[in-house]
Short mmCIF file of C-alpha atoms and ligand atoms in Angstrom, two decimals:
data_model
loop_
_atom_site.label_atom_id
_atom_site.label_comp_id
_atom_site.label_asym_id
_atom_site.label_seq_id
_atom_site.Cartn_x
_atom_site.Cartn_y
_atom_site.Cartn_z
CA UNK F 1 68.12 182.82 139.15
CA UNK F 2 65.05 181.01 139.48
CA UNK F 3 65.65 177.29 140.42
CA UNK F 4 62.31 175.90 141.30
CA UNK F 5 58.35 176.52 139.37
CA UNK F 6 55.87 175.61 141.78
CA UNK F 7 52.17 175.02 140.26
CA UNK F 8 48.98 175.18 142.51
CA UNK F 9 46.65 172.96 140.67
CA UNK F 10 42.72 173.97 140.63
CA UNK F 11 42.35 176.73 138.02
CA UNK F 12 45.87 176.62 137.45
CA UNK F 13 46.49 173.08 135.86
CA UNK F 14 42.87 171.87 135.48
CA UNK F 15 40.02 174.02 135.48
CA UNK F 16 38.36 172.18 138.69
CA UNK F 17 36.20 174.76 139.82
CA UNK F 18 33.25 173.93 137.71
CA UNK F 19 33.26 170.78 139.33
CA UNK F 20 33.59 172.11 143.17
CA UNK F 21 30.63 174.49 141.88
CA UNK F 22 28.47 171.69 140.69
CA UNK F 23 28.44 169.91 143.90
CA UNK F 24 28.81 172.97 146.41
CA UNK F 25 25.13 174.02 144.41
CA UNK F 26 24.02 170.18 145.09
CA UNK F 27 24.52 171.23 148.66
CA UNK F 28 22.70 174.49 148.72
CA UNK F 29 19.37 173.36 146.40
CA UNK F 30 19.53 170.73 149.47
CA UNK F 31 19.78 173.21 151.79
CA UNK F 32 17.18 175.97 150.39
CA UNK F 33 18.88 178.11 148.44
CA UNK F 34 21.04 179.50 145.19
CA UNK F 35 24.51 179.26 145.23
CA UNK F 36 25.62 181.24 141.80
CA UNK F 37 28.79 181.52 140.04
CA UNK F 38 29.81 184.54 141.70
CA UNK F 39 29.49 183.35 144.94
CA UNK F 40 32.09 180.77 143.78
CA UNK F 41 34.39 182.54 143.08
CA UNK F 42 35.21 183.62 146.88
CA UNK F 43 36.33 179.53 147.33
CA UNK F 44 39.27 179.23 145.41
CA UNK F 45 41.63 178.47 146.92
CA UNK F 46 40.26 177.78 150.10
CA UNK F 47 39.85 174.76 152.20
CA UNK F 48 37.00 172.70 152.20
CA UNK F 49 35.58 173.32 155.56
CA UNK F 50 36.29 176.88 154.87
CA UNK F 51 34.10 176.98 151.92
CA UNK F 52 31.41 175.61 153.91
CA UNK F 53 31.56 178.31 156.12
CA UNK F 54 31.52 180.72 153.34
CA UNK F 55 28.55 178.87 151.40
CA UNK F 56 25.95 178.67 154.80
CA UNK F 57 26.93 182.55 155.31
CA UNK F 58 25.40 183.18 151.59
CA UNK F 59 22.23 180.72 152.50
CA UNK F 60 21.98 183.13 155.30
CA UNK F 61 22.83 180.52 157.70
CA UNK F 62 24.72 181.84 160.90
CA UNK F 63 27.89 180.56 162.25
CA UNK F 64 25.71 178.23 165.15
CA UNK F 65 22.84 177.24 162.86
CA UNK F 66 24.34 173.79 162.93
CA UNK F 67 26.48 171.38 164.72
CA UNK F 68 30.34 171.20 163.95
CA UNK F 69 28.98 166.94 163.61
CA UNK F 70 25.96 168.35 160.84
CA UNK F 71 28.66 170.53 159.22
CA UNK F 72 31.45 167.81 158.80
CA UNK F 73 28.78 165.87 157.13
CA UNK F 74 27.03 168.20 154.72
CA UNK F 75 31.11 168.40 153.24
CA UNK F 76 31.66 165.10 153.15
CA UNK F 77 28.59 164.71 151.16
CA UNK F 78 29.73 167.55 148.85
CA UNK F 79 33.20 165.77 148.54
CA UNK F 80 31.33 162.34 147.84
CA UNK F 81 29.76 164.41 144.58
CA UNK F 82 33.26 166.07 143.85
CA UNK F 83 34.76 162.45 144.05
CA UNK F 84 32.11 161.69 141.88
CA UNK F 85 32.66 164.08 138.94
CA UNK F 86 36.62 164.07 139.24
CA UNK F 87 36.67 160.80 138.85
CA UNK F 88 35.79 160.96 135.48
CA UNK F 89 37.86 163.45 134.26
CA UNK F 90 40.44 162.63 131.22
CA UNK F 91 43.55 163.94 130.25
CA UNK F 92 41.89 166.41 127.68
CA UNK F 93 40.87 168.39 130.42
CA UNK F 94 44.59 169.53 131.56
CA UNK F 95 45.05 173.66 130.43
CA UNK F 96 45.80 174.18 127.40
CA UNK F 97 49.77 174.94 127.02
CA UNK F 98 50.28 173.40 130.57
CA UNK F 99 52.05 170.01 129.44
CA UNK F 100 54.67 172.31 126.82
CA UNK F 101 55.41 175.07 129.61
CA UNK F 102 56.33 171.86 132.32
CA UNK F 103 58.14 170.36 129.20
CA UNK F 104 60.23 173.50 129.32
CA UNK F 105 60.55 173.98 132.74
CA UNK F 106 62.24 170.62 133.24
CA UNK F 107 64.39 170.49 129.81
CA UNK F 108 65.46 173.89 131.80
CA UNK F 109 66.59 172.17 134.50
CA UNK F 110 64.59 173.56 136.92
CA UNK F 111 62.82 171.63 139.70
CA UNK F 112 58.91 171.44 139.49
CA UNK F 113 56.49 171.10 142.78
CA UNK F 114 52.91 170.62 142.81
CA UNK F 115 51.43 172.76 145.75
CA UNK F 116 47.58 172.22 146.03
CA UNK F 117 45.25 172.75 148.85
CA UNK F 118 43.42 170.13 147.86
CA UNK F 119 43.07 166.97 149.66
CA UNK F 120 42.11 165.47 146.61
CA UNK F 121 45.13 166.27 144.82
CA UNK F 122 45.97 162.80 144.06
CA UNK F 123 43.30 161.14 142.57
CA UNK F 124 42.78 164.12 139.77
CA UNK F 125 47.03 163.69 139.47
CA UNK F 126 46.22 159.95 138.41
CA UNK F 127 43.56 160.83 136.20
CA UNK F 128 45.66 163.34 134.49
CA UNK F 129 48.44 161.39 134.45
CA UNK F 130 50.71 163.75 134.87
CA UNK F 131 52.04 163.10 138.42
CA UNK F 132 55.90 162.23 137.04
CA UNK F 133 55.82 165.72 135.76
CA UNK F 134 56.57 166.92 139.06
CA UNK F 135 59.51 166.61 141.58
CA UNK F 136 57.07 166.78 144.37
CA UNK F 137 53.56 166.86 145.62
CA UNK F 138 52.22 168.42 148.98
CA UNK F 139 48.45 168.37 149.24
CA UNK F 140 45.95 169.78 151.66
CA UNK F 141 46.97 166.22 153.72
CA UNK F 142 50.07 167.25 153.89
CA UNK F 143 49.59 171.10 155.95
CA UNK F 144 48.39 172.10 159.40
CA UNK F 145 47.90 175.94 157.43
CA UNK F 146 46.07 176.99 155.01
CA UNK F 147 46.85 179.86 151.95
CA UNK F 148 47.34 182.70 152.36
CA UNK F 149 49.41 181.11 154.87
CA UNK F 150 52.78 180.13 152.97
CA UNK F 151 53.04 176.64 154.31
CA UNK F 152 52.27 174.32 151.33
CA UNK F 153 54.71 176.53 149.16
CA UNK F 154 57.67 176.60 152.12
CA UNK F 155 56.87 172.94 152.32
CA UNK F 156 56.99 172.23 148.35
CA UNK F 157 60.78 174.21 148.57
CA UNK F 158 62.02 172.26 151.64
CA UNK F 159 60.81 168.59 149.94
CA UNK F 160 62.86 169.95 146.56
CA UNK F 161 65.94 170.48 148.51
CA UNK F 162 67.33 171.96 151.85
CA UNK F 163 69.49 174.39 149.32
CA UNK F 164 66.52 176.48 147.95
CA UNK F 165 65.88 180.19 149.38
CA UNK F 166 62.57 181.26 148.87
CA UNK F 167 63.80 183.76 146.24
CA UNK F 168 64.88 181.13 143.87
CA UNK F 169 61.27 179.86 143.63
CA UNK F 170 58.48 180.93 141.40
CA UNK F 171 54.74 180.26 142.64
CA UNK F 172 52.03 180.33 139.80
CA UNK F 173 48.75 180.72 141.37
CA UNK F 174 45.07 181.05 140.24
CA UNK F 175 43.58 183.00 143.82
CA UNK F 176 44.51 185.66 145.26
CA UNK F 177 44.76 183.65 148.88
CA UNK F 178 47.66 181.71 146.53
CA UNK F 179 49.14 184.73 145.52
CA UNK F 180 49.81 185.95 149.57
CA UNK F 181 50.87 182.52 150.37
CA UNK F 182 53.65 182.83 147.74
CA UNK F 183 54.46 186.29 148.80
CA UNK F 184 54.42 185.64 152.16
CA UNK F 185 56.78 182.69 151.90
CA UNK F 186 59.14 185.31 149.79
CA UNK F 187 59.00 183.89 146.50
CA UNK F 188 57.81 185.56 143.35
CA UNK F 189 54.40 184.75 142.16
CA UNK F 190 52.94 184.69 138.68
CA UNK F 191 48.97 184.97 138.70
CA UNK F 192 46.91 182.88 136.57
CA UNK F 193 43.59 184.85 134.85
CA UNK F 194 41.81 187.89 135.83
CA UNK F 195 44.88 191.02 137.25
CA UNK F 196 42.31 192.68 139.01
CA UNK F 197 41.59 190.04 141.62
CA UNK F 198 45.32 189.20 141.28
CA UNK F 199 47.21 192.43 141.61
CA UNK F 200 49.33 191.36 144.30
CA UNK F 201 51.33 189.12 141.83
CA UNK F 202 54.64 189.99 140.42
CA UNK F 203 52.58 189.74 137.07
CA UNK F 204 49.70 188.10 135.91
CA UNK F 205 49.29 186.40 132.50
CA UNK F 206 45.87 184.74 130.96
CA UNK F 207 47.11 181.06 130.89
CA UNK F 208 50.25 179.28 129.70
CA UNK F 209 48.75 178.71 125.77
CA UNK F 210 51.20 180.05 123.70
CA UNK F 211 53.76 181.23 127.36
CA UNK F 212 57.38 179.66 127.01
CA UNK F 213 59.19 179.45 130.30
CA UNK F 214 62.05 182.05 128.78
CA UNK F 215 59.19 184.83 128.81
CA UNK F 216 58.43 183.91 132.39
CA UNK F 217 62.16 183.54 133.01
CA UNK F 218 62.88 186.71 131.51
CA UNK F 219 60.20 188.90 133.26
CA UNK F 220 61.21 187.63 136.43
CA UNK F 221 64.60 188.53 136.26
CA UNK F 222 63.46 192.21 135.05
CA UNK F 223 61.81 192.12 138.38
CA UNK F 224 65.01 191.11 140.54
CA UNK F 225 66.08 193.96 139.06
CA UNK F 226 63.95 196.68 139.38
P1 B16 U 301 39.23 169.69 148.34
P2 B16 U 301 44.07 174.61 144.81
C1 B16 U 301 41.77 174.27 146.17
O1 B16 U 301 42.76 173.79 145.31
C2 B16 U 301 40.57 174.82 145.42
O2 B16 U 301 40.93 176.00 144.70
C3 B16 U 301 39.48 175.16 146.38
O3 B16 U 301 38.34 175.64 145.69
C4 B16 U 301 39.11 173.92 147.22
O4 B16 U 301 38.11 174.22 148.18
C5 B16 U 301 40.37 173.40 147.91
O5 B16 U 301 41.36 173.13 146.93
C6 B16 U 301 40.11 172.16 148.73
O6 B16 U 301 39.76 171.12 147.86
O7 B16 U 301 37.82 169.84 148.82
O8 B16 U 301 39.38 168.85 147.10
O9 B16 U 301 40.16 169.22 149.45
O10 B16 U 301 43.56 175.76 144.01
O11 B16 U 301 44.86 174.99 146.06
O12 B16 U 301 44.79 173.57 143.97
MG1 MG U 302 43.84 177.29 142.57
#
């Protein structure tokens, strides 16, 4: 029986990615070059000094081009940007069918957990205002690790109660880093949007319009099963 939904938040809750895109390409015109669509897909769900890594490696820049000092400050100049569009966002711009599916979840009886790698979690939480729709909240402050490692998700199950086992909890993930993290921890995982980047998930469905959480229930016990 599944006892605990855990949500990761970019792409899942709130499509945030446009946003990370808009200033990641701020920092590449700086720097010289295109960074397209495509090429951002490859940082969801990764951390921010990992995307920076993966960003100079499409400018063609090599892993010594520039200082670990020059490098900490090109991405805190993209986050100023990101802080800069987030912090505008509105309600309006949560998923559609997210706020009925954690409705459901809850009037189920089952804990909820927020488990982002973002270390701006909080202020798009506040902006949302949807931050007493979960039990907890760990953020990318709040990890040493980052997905596919399973810490944020182990993490997210210890903070909802020492009593969980893994196999109680349901991850629902957007990347396919999220979806290893999730496995890796031993819980099942639900992917958000496209099944072939996501085929490691127990099953993937488009988004939660029009999903009730006795479908999700229902196809997860079909798994236990099988
Ligand atoms: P920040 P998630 C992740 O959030 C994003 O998918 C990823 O694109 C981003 O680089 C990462 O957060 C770090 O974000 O720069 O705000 O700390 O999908 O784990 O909710
Ligand atoms: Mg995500």
């Amino acid at each position: 029986m599944i006892c605990a939904a855990i949500f990761d938040m970019d792409g899942v809750i709130v499509d945030t990615a446009k946003y990370h895109y808009q200033a990641w390409r701020r920092l590449a015109a700086e720097l010289g070059f295109e960074f397209t669509e495509a090429d951002n897909e490859r940082l969801k769900g990764v951390s921010r000094m990992q995307s920076l890594e993966i960003l100079l490696e499409v400018g063609g820049f090599g892993g010594s081009a520039f200082t670990e000092g020059r490098k900490e400050e090109m991405a805190a100049q993209k986050n100023e940007w990101y802080v800069e569009y987030i912090s505008r966002m509105t309600p309006d711009e949560i998923l559609p069918g997210v706020l009925s599916f954690l409705e459901q979840v809850r009037a189920a009886g089952v804990r909820t957990a927020l488990g982002s790698a973002s270390r701006n979690t909080g202020i798009i939480l506040d902006r949302l205002k949807i931050r007493d729709l979960f039990d907890t909240v760990v953020d990318g402050t709040m990890v040493t690790r980052t997905k596919p490692d399973p810490e944020v998700f182990l993490k997210c199950a210890s903070l909802l109660g020492g009593d969980l086992f893994p196999t109680q909890c349901v991850v629902f993930e957007d990347a396919a880093a999220g979806i290893e993290a999730a496995r890796a921890g031993g819980m099942y995982s639900v992917g958000i949007g496209n099944p072939d980047i996501l085929r490691e998930a127990d099953f993937v469905i488009p988004g939660f319009a029009g999903i009730s959480w006795w479908e999700i229930e229902k196809r997860l016990s079909i798994k236990a099963n099988e």
